Tab-separated table of C-alpha atoms in Angstrom:
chain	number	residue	atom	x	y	z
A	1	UNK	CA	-18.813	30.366	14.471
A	2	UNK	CA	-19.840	29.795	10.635
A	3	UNK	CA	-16.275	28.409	9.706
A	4	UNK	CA	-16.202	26.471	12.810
A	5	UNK	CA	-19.706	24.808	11.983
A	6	UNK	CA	-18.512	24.486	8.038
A	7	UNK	CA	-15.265	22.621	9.473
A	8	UNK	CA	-17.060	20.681	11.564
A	9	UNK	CA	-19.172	19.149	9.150
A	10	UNK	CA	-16.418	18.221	7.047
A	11	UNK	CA	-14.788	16.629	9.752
A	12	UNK	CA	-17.694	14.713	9.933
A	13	UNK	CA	-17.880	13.676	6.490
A	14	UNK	CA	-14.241	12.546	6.502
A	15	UNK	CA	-14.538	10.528	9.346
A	16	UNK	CA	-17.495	8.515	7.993
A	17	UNK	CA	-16.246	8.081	5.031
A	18	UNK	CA	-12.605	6.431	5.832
A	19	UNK	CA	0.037	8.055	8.575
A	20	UNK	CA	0.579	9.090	5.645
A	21	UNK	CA	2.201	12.349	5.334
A	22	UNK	CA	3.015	15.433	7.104
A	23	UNK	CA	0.186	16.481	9.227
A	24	UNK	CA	1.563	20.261	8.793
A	25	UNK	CA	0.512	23.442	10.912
A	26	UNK	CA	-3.480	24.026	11.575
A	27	UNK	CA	-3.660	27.236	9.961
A	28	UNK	CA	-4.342	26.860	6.255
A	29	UNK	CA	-1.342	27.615	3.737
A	30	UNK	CA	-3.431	29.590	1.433
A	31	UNK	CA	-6.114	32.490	2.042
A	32	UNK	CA	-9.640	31.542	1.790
A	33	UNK	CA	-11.109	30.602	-2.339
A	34	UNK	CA	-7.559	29.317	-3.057
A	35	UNK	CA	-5.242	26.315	-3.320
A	36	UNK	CA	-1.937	24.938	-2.757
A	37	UNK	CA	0.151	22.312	-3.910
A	38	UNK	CA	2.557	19.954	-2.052
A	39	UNK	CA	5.416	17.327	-2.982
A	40	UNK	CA	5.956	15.482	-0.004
A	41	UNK	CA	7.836	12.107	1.311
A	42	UNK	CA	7.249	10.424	4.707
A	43	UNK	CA	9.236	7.542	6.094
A	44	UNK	CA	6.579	5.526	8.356
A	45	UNK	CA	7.459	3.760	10.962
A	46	UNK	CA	5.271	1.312	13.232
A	47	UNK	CA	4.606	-1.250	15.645
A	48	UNK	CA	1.677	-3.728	14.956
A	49	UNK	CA	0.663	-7.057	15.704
A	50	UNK	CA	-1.001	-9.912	14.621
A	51	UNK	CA	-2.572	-12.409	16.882
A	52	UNK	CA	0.775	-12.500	19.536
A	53	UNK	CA	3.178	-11.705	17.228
A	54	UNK	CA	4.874	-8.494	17.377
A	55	UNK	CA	5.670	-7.131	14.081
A	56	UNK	CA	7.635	-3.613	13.376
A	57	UNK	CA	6.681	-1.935	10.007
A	58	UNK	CA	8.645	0.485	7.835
A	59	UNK	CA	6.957	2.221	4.771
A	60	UNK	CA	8.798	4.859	2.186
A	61	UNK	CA	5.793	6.952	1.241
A	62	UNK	CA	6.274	9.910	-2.102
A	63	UNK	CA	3.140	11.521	-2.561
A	64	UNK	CA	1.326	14.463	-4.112
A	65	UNK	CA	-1.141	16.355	-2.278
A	66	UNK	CA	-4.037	19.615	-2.633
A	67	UNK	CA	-4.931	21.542	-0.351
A	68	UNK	CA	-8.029	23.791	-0.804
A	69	UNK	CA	-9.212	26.360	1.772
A	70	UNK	CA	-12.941	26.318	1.583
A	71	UNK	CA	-13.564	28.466	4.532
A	72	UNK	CA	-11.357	31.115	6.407
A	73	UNK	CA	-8.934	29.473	8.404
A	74	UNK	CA	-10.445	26.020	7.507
A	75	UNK	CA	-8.598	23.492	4.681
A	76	UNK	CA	-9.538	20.404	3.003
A	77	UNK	CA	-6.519	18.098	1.084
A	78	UNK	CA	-6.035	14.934	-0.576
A	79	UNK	CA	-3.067	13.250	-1.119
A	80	UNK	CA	-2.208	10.145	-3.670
A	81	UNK	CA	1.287	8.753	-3.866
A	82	UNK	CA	3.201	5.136	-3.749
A	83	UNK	CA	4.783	3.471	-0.679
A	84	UNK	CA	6.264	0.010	-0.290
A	85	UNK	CA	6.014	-1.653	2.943
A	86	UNK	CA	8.516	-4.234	4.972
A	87	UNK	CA	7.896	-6.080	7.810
A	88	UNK	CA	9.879	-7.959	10.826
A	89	UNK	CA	8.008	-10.441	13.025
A	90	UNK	CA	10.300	-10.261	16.371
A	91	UNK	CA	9.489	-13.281	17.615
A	92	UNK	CA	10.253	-15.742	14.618
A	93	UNK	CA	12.633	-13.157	13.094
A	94	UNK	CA	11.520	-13.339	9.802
A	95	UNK	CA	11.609	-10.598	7.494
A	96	UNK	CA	8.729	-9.674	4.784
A	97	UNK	CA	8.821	-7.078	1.728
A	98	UNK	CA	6.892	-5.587	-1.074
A	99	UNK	CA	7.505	-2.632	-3.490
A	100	UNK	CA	5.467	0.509	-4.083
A	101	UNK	CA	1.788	0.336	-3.753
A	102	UNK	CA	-0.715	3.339	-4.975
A	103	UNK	CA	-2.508	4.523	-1.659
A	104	UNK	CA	-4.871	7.651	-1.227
A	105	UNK	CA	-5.077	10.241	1.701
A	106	UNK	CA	-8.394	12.771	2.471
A	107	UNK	CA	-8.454	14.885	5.821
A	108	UNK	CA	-9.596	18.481	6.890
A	109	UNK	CA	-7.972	20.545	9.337
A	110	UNK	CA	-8.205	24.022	11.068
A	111	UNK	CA	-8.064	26.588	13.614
A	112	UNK	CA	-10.453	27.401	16.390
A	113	UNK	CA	-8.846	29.337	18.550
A	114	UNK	CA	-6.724	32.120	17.623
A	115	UNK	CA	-4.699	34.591	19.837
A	116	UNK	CA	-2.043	36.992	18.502
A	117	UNK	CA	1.057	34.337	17.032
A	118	UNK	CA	-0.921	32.215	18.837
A	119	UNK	CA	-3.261	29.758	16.596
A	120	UNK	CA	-4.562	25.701	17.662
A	121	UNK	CA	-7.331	23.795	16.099
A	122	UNK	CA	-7.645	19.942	15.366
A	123	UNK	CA	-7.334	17.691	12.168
A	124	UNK	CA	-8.461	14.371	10.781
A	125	UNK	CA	-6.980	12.382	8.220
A	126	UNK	CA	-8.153	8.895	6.607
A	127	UNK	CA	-5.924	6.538	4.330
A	128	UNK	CA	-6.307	3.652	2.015
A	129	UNK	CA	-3.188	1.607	0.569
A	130	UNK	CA	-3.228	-0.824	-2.373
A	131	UNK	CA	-2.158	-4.425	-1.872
A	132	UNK	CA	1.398	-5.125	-1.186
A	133	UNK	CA	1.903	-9.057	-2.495
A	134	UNK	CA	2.655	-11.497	0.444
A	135	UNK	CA	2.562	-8.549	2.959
A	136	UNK	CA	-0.933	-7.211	3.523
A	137	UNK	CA	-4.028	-6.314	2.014
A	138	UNK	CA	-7.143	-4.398	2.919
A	139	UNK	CA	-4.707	-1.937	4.696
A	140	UNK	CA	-5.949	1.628	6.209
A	141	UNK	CA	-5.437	3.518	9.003
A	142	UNK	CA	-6.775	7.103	10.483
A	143	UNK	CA	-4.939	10.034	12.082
A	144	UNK	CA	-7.094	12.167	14.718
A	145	UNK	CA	-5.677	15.218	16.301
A	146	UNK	CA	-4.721	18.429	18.022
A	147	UNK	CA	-2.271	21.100	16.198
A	148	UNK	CA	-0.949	24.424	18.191
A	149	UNK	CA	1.181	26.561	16.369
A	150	UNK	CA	3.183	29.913	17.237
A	151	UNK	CA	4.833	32.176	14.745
A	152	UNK	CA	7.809	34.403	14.250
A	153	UNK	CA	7.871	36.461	11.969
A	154	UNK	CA	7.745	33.680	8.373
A	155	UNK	CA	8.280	30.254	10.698
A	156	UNK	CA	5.559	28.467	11.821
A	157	UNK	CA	6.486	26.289	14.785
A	158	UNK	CA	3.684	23.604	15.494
A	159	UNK	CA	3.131	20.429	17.371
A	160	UNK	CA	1.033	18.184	18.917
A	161	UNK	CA	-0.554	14.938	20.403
A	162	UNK	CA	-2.544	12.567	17.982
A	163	UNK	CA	-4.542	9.188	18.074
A	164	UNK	CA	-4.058	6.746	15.130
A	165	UNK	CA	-5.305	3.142	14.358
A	166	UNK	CA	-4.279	0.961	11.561
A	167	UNK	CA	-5.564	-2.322	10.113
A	168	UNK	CA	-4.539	-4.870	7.442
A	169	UNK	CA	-5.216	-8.391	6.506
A	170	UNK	CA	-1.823	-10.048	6.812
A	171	UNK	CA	-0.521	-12.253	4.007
A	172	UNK	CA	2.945	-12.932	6.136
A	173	UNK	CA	4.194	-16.696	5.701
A	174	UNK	CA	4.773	-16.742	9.433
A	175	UNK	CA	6.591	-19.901	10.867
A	176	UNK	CA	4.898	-20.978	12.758
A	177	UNK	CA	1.629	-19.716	11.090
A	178	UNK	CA	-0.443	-16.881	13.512
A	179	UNK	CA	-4.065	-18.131	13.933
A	180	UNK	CA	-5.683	-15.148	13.464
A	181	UNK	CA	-4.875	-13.081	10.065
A	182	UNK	CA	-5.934	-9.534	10.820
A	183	UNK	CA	-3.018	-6.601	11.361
A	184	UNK	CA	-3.463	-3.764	14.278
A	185	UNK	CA	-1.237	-1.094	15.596
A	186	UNK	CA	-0.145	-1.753	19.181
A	187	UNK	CA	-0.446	1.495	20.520
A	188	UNK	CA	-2.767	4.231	19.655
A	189	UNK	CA	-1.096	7.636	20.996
A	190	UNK	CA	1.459	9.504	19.450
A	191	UNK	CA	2.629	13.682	19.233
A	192	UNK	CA	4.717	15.253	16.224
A	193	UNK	CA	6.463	18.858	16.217
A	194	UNK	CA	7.465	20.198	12.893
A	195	UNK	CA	8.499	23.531	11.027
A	196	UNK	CA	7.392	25.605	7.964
A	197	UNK	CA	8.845	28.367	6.096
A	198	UNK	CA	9.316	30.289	3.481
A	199	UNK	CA	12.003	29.489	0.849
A	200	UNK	CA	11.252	31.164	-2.448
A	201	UNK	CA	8.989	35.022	-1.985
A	202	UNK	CA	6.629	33.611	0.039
A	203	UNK	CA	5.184	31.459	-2.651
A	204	UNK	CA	7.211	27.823	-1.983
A	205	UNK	CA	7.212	26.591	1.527
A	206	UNK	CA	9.810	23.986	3.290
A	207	UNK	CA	7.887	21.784	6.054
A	208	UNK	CA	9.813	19.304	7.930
A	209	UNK	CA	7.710	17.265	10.422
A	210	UNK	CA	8.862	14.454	12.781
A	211	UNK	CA	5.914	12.113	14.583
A	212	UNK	CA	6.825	9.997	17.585
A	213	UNK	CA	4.529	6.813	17.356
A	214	UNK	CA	5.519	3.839	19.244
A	215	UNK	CA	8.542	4.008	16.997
A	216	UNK	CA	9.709	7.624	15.010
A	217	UNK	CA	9.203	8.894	11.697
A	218	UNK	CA	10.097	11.929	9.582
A	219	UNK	CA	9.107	13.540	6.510
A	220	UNK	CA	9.534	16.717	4.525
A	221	UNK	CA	7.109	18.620	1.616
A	222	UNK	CA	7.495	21.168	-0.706
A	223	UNK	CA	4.875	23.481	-1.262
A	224	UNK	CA	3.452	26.023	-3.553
A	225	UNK	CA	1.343	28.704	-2.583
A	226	UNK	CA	-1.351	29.861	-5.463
């Protein structure tokens, strides 16, 4: 009950205060006082809109990322890394692009229910993205969700629905011009499945994640166990 209480607080506090990147297994890659270290890249994928346009988005994200477990069975992480951003508008068929932006990731995740190989809990996940010149601006979006795992033996098998919402403040040069400017994701529900194990004496982990939005993406880390 304390480390559910501790994670819930931190929840909490993440929420208030703001994909991008694996989402990963609930159970914590470290033991409880220590840290990890992951080397990730995500290819985003999604549908938004803007006013009655319909707009697909693909982003190449690289990104660093900590991960510190402050309370048994309960982890905190940040991530920073760059990702570029393109955009099609389906309807006039134009086609917008912008090169690698600096954007920031915090989120908390955990288990509360444990049984045998058995292990689910839920995670949140907040992220801010630099401008991207004559794409969009003011550009975030939040990840909110529910992780199960089961393991055999060193592989972790885990999965999961999820609710996301993004927002920007479009800079696109549509013809003809959309009369409202903000960004928004069309849909809001999504699940991933994804895999971890070892790869070097249980101190460097392989996780390879997929996430089916309204459209699919994939990414990988590497990570080190301290």
């Amino acid at each position: 009950m304390k480390s559910f209480i501790g994670g819930l607080i931190v929840v909490l506090l993440v929420v208030s205060a703001a994909s991008a990147g694996v989402f990963g297994p609930p159970e914590p890659l470290s033991d409880q006082g220590k840290a990890s270290l992951d080397m990730g890249y995500w290819l985003d994928r999604t549908r938004m809109k803007q006013d009655g346009d319909r707009l697909g988005t693909r982003s190449n994200q690289y990104y660093m990322q900590g991960n510190y477990t402050f309370l048994k069975d309960w982890e905190v992480y940040g991530r920073v890394g760059a990702a570029d951003m393109t955009v099609h508008d389906r309807d006039t068929q134009q086609h917008f692009g912008a090169g690698p932006s600096v954007f920031g990731t915090l989120g908390v995740k955990g288990v509360l229910y444990r049984n045998g190989n058995f292990a689910f809990g839920p995670f949140v996940e907040g992220s801010m993205y630099g401008d991207h010149a004559n794409v969009a601006t003011s550009q975030w979006d939040t990840n909110v969700g529910l992780s199960a795992q089961y393991k055999v033996r060193t592989v972790t098998l885990y999965g999961g629905p999820f609710a996301y919402w993004r927002q920007a403040d479009s800079q696109l040069a549509l013809n003809p011009q959309a009369p409202a400017d903000d960004m928004s994701n069309r849909h809001h529900l999504g699940g991933f499945l994804g895999l971890r194990f070892p790869v070097v004496q249980e101190k460097v982990f392989l996780t390879a994640e997929a996430q089916m939005k309204d459209r699919p993406g994939a990414g990988a880390t590497i990570s080190y166990k301290f």
